[in-house]
PDB file of C-alpha atoms in Angstrom:
ATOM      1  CA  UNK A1121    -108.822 -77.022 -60.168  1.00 58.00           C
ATOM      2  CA  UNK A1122    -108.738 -75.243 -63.572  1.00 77.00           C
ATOM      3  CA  UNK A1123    -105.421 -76.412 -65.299  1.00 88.00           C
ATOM      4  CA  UNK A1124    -104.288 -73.072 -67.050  1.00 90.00           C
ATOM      5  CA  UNK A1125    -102.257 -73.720 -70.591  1.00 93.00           C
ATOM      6  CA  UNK A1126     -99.454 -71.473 -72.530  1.00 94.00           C
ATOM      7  CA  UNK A1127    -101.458 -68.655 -74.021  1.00 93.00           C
ATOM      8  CA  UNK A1128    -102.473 -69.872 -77.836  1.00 95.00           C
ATOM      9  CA  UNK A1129    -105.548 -68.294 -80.513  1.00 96.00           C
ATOM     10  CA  UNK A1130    -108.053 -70.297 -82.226  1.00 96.00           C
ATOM     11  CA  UNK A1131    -106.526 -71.810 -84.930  1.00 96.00           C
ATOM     12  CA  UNK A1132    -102.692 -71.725 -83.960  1.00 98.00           C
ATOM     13  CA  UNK A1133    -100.798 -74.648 -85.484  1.00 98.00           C
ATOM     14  CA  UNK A1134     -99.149 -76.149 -81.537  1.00 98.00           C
ATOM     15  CA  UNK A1135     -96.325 -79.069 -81.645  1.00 98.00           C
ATOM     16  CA  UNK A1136     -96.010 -81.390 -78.412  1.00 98.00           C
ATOM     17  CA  UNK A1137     -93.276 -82.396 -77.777  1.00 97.00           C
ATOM     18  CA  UNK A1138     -93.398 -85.143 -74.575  1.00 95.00           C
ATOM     19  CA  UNK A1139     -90.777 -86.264 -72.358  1.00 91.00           C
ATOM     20  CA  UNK A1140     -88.714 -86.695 -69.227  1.00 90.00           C
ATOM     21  CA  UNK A1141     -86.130 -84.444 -70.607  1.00 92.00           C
ATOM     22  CA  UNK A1142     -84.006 -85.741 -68.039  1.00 89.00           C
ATOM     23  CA  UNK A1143     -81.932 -83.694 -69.150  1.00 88.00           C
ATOM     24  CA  UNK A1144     -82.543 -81.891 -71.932  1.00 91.00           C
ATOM     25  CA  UNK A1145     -79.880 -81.127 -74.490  1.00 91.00           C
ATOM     26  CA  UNK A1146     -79.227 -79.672 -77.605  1.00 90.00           C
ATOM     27  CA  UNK A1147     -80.143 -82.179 -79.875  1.00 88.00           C
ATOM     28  CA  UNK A1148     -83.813 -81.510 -78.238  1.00 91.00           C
ATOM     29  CA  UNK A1149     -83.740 -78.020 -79.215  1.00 93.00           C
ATOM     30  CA  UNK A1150     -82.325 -78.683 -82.649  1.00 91.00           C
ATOM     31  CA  UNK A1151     -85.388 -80.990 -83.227  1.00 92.00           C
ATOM     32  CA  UNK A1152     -87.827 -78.110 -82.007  1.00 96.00           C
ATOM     33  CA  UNK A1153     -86.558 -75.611 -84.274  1.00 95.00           C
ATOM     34  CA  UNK A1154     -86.661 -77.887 -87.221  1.00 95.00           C
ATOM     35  CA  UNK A1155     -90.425 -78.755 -86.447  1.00 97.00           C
ATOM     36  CA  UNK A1156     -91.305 -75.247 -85.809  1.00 97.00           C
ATOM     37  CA  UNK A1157     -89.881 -74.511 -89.481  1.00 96.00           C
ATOM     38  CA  UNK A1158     -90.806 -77.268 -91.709  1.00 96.00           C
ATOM     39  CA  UNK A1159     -94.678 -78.334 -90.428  1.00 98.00           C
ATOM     40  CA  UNK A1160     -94.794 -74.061 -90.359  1.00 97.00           C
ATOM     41  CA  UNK A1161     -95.471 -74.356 -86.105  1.00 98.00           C
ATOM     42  CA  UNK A1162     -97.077 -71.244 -84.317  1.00 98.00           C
ATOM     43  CA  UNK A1163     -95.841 -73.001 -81.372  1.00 98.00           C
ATOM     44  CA  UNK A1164     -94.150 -75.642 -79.622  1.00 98.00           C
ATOM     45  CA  UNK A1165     -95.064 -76.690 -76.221  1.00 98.00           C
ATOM     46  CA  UNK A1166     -92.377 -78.834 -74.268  1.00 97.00           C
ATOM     47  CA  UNK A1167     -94.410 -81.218 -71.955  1.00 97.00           C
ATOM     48  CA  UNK A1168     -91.856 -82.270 -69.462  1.00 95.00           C
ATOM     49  CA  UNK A1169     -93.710 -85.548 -67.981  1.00 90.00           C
ATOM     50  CA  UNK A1170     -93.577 -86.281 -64.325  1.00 86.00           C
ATOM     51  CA  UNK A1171     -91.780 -89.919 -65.634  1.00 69.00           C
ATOM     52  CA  UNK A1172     -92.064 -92.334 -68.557  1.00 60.00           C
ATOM     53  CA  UNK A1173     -94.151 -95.664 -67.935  1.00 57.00           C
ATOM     54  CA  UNK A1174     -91.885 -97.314 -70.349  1.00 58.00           C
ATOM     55  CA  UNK A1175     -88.776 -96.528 -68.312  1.00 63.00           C
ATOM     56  CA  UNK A1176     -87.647 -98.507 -64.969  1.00 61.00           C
ATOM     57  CA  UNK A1177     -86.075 -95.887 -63.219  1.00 66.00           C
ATOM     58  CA  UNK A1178     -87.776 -92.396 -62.613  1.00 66.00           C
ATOM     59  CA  UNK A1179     -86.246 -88.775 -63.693  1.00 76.00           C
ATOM     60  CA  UNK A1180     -84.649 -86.312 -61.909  1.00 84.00           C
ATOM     61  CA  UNK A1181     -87.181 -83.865 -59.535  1.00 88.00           C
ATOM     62  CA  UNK A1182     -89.655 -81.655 -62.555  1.00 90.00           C
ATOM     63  CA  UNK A1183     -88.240 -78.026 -61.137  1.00 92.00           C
ATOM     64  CA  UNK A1184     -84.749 -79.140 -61.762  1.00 93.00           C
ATOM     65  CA  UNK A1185     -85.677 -80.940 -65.084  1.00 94.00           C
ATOM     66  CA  UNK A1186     -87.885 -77.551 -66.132  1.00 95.00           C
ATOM     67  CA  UNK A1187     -85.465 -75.316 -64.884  1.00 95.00           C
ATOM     68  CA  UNK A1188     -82.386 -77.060 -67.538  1.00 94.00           C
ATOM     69  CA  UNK A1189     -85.187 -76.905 -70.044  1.00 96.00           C
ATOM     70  CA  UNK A1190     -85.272 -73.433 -69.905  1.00 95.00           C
ATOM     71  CA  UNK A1191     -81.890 -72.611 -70.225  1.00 94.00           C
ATOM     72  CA  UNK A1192     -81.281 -75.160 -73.244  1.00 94.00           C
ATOM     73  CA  UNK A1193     -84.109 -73.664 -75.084  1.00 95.00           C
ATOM     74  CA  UNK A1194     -84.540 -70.346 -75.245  1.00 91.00           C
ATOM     75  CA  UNK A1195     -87.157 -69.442 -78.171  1.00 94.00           C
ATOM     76  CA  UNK A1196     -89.942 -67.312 -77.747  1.00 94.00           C
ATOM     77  CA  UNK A1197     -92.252 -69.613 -79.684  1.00 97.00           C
ATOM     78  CA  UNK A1198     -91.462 -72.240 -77.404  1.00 97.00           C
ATOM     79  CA  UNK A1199     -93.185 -72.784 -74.030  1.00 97.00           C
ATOM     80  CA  UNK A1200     -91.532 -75.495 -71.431  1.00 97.00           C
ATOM     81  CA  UNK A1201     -94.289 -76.401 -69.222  1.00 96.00           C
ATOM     82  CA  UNK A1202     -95.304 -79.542 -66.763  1.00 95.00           C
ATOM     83  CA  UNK A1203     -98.949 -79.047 -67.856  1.00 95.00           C
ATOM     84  CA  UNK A1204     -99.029 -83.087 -67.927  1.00 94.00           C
ATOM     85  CA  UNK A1205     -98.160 -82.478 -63.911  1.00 93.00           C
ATOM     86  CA  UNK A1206    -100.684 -79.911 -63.885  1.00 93.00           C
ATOM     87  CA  UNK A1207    -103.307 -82.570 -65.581  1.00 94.00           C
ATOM     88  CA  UNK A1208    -102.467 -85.449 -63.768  1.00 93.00           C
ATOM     89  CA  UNK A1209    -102.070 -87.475 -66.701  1.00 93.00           C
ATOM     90  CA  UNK A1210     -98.862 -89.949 -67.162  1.00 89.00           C
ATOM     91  CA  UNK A1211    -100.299 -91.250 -70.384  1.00 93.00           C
ATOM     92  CA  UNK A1212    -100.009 -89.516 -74.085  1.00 95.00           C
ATOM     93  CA  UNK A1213    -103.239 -90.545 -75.047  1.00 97.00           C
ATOM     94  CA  UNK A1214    -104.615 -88.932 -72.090  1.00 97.00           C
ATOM     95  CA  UNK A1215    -102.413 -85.639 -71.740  1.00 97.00           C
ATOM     96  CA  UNK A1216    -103.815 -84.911 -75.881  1.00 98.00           C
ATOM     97  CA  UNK A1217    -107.270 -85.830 -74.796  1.00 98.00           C
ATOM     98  CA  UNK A1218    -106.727 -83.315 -71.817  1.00 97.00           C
ATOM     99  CA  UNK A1219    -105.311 -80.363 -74.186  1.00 98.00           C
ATOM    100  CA  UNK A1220    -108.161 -80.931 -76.771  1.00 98.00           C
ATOM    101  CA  UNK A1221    -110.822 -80.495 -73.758  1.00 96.00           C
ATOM    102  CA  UNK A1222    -108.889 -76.956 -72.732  1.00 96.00           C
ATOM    103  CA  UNK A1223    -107.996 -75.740 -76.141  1.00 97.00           C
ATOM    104  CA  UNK A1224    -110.481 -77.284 -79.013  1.00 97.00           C
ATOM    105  CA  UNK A1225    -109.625 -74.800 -81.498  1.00 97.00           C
ATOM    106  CA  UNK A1226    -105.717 -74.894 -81.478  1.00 98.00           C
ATOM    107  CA  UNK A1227    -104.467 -77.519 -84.481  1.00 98.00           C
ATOM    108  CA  UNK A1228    -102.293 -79.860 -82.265  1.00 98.00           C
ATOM    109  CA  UNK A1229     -99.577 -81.835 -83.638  1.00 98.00           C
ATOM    110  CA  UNK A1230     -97.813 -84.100 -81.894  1.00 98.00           C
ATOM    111  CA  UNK A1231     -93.440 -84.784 -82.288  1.00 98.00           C
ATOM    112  CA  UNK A1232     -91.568 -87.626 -81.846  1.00 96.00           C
ATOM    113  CA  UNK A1233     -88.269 -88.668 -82.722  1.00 93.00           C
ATOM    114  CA  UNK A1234     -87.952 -91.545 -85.488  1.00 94.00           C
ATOM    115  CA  UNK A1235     -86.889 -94.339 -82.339  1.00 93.00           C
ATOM    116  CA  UNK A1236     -90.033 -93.872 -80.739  1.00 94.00           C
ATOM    117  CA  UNK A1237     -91.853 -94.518 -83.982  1.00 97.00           C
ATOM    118  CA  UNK A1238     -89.692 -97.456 -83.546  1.00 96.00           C
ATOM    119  CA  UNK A1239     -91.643 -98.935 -80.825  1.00 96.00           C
ATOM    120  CA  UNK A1240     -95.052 -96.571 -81.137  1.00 98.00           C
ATOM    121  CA  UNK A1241     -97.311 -99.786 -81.081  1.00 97.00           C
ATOM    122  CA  UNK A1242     -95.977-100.641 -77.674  1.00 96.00           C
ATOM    123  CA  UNK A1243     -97.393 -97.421 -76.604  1.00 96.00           C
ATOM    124  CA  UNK A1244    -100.461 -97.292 -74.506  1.00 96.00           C
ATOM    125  CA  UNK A1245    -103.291 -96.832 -76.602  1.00 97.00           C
ATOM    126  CA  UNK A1246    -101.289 -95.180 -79.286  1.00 98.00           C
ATOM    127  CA  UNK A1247    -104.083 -96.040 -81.987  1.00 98.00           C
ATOM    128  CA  UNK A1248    -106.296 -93.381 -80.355  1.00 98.00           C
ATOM    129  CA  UNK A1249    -103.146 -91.218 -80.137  1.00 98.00           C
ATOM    130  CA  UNK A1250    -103.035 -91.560 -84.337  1.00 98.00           C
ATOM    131  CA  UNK A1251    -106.821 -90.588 -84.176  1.00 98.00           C
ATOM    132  CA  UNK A1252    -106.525 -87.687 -82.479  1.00 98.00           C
ATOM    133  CA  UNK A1253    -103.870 -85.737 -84.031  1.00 98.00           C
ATOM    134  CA  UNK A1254    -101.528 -85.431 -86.499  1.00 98.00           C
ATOM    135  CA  UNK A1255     -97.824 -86.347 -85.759  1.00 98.00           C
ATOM    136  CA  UNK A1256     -94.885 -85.598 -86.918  1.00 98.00           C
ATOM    137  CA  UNK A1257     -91.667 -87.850 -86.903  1.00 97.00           C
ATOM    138  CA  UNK A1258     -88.243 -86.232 -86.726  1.00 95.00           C
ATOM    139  CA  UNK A1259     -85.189 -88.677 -87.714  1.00 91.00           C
ATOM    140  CA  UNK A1260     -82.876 -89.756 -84.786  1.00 84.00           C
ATOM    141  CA  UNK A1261     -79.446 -91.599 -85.504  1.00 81.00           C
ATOM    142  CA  UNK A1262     -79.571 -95.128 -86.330  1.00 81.00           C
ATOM    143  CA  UNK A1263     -83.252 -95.223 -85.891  1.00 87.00           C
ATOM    144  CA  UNK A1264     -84.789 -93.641 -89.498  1.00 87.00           C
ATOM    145  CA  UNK A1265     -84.654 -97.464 -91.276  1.00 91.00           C
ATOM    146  CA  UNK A1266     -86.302 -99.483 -88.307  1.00 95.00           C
ATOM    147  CA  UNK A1267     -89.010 -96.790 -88.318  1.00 95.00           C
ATOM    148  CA  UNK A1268     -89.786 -96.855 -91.638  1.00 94.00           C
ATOM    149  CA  UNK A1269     -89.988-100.325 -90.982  1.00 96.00           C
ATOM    150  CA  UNK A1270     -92.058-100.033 -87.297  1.00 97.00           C
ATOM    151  CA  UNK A1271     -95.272-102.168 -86.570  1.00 98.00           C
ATOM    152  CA  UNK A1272     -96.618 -98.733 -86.523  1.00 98.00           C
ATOM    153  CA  UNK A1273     -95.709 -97.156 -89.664  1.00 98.00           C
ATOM    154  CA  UNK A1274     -96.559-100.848 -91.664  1.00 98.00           C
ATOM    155  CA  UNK A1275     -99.936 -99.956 -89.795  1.00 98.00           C
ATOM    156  CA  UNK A1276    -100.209 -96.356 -90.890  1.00 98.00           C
ATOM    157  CA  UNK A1277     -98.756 -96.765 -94.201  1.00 97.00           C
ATOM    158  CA  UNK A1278    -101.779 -95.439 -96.592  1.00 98.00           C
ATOM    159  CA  UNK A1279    -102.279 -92.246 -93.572  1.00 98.00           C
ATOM    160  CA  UNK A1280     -98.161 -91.101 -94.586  1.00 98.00           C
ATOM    161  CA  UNK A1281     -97.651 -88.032 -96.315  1.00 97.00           C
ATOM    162  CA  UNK A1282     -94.348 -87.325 -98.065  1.00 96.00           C
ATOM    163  CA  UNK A1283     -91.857 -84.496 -96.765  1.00 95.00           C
ATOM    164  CA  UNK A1284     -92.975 -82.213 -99.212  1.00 96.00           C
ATOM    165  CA  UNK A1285     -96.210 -81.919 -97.920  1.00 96.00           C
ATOM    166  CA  UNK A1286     -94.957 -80.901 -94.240  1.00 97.00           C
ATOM    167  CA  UNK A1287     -96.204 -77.762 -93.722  1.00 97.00           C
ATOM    168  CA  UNK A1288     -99.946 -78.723 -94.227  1.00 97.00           C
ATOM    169  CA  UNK A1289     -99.172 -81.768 -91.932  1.00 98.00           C
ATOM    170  CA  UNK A1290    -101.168 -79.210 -88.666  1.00 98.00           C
ATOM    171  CA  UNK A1291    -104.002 -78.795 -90.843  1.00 97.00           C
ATOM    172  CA  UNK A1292    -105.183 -82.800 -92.044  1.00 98.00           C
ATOM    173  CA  UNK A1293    -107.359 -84.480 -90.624  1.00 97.00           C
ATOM    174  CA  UNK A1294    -105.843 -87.341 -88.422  1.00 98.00           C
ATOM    175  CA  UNK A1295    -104.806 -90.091 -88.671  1.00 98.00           C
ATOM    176  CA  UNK A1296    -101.743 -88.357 -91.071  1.00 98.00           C
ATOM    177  CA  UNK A1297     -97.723 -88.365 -90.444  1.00 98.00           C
ATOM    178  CA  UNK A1298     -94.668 -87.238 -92.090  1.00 98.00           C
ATOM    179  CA  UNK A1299     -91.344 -88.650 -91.187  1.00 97.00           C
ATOM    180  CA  UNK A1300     -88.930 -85.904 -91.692  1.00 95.00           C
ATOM    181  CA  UNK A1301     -85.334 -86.412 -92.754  1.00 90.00           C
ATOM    182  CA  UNK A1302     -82.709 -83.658 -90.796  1.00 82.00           C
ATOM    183  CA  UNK A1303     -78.733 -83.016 -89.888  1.00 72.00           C
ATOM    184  CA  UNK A1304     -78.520 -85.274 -87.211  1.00 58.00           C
ATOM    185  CA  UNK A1305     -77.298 -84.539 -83.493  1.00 53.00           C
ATOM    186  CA  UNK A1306     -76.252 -87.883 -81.962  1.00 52.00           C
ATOM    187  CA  UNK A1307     -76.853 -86.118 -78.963  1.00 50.00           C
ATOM    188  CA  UNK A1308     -79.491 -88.365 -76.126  1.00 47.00           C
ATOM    189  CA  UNK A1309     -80.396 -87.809 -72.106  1.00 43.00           C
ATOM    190  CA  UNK A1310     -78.887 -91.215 -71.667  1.00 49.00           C
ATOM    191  CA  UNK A1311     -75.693 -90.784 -73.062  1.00 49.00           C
ATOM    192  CA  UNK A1312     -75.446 -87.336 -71.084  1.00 42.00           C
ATOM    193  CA  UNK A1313     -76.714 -88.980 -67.745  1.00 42.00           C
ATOM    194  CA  UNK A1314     -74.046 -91.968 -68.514  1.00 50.00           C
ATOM    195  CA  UNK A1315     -71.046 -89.426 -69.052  1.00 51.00           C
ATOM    196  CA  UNK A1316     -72.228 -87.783 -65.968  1.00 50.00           C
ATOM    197  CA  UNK A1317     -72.334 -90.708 -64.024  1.00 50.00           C
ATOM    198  CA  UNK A1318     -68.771 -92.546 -65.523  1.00 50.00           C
ATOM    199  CA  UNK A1319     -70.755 -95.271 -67.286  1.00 42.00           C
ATOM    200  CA  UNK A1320     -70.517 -96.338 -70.526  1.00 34.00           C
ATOM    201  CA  UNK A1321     -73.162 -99.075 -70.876  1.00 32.00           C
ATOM    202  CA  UNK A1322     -75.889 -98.578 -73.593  1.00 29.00           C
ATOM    203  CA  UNK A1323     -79.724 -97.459 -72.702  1.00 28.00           C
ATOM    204  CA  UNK A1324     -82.561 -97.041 -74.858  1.00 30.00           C
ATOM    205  CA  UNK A1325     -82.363 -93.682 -76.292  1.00 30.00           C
ATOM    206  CA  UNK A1326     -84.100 -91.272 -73.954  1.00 32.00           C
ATOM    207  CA  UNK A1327     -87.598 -90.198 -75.337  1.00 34.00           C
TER     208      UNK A1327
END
């Protein structure tokens, strides 16, 4: 089966941005338009995953989960897609590997808020993630000190650029990061799916 991807041109600079997105919210669109600006982003592709290994519980069904994506973020450099679906890849590692195979002449880089630097190393293979593409960390509340601080980013120290250097973050040669500071939303999935559901215990924030 040929796995067809958002239309892109050799060369376009493409941020990933992975997750169950169950639901998305603002905050997730506030992120997207930040990246698209500061690392100077052709595009951004939303990969809406069929469910997070790291999770217990799965996510809502993908149509309803693409279908709330669509009407949170409406930009027309921004594609929300289930391409990892489409793949049949649950891993990141293996969803990048997948996009580089179908598109080796788009610059991919890949987003992630600053909690899931947070526990990055726990990821799997997440080394080979670092090797493959740039990435670019976006600050989340309460999590911008413990990343800085991460397994990961002790790790990656010397391969950190500063913010300054964001917009030619698409164009290095991996492994490279920049941890981007930005006016916060506190909002998460979790704390949406809790008010929805009358709970108030704490969850991991949603990736």
């Amino acid at each position: 089966m040929t796995v067809r991807t958002p239309i892109v041109r050799p060369g376009m600079r493409v941020g990933l941005l992975g997750g169950s997105f169950d639901p998305a919210h603002e905050g997730h669109a506030h992120i997207t338009e930040f990246a698209l600006r500061r690392f100077g982003l052709d595009r951004v592709w939303w990969l809406v995953s069929p469910g997070n290994p790291l999770k217990e519980h799965g996510p809502a069904r993908m149509d309803e989960r693409l279908a709330a994506a669509r009407q949170v973020m409406r930009h027309p450099r921004v594609e929300i897609t289930d391409i990892e679906a489409r793949l049949g890849t649950r891993m990141t590692a293996d969803t990048i590997a997948g996009l580089q195979r179908l598109c080796p002449a788009v610059q991919f880089v890949w987003l992630m808020g600053s909690d899931n630097l947070v526990q990055f190393d726990q990821w799997d293979r997440w080394s080979e993630i670092a090797a493959r593409v740039p990435i670019g960390v976006l600050a989340r509340p309460g999590s911008r000190l413990a990343a800085r601080q991460s397994r990961a980013a002790q790790i990656m120290r010397a391969a950190r650029l500063p913010e300054a250097y964001a917009r030619l973050l698409p164009m290095m040669k991996p492994p490279a990061w920049v941890l981007l500071n930005l006016p916060m939303s506190p909002l998460s999935s979790t704390m949406i799916r809790q008010g929805r559901n009358g709970r108030t215990d704490k969850e991991g924030m949603a990736r």
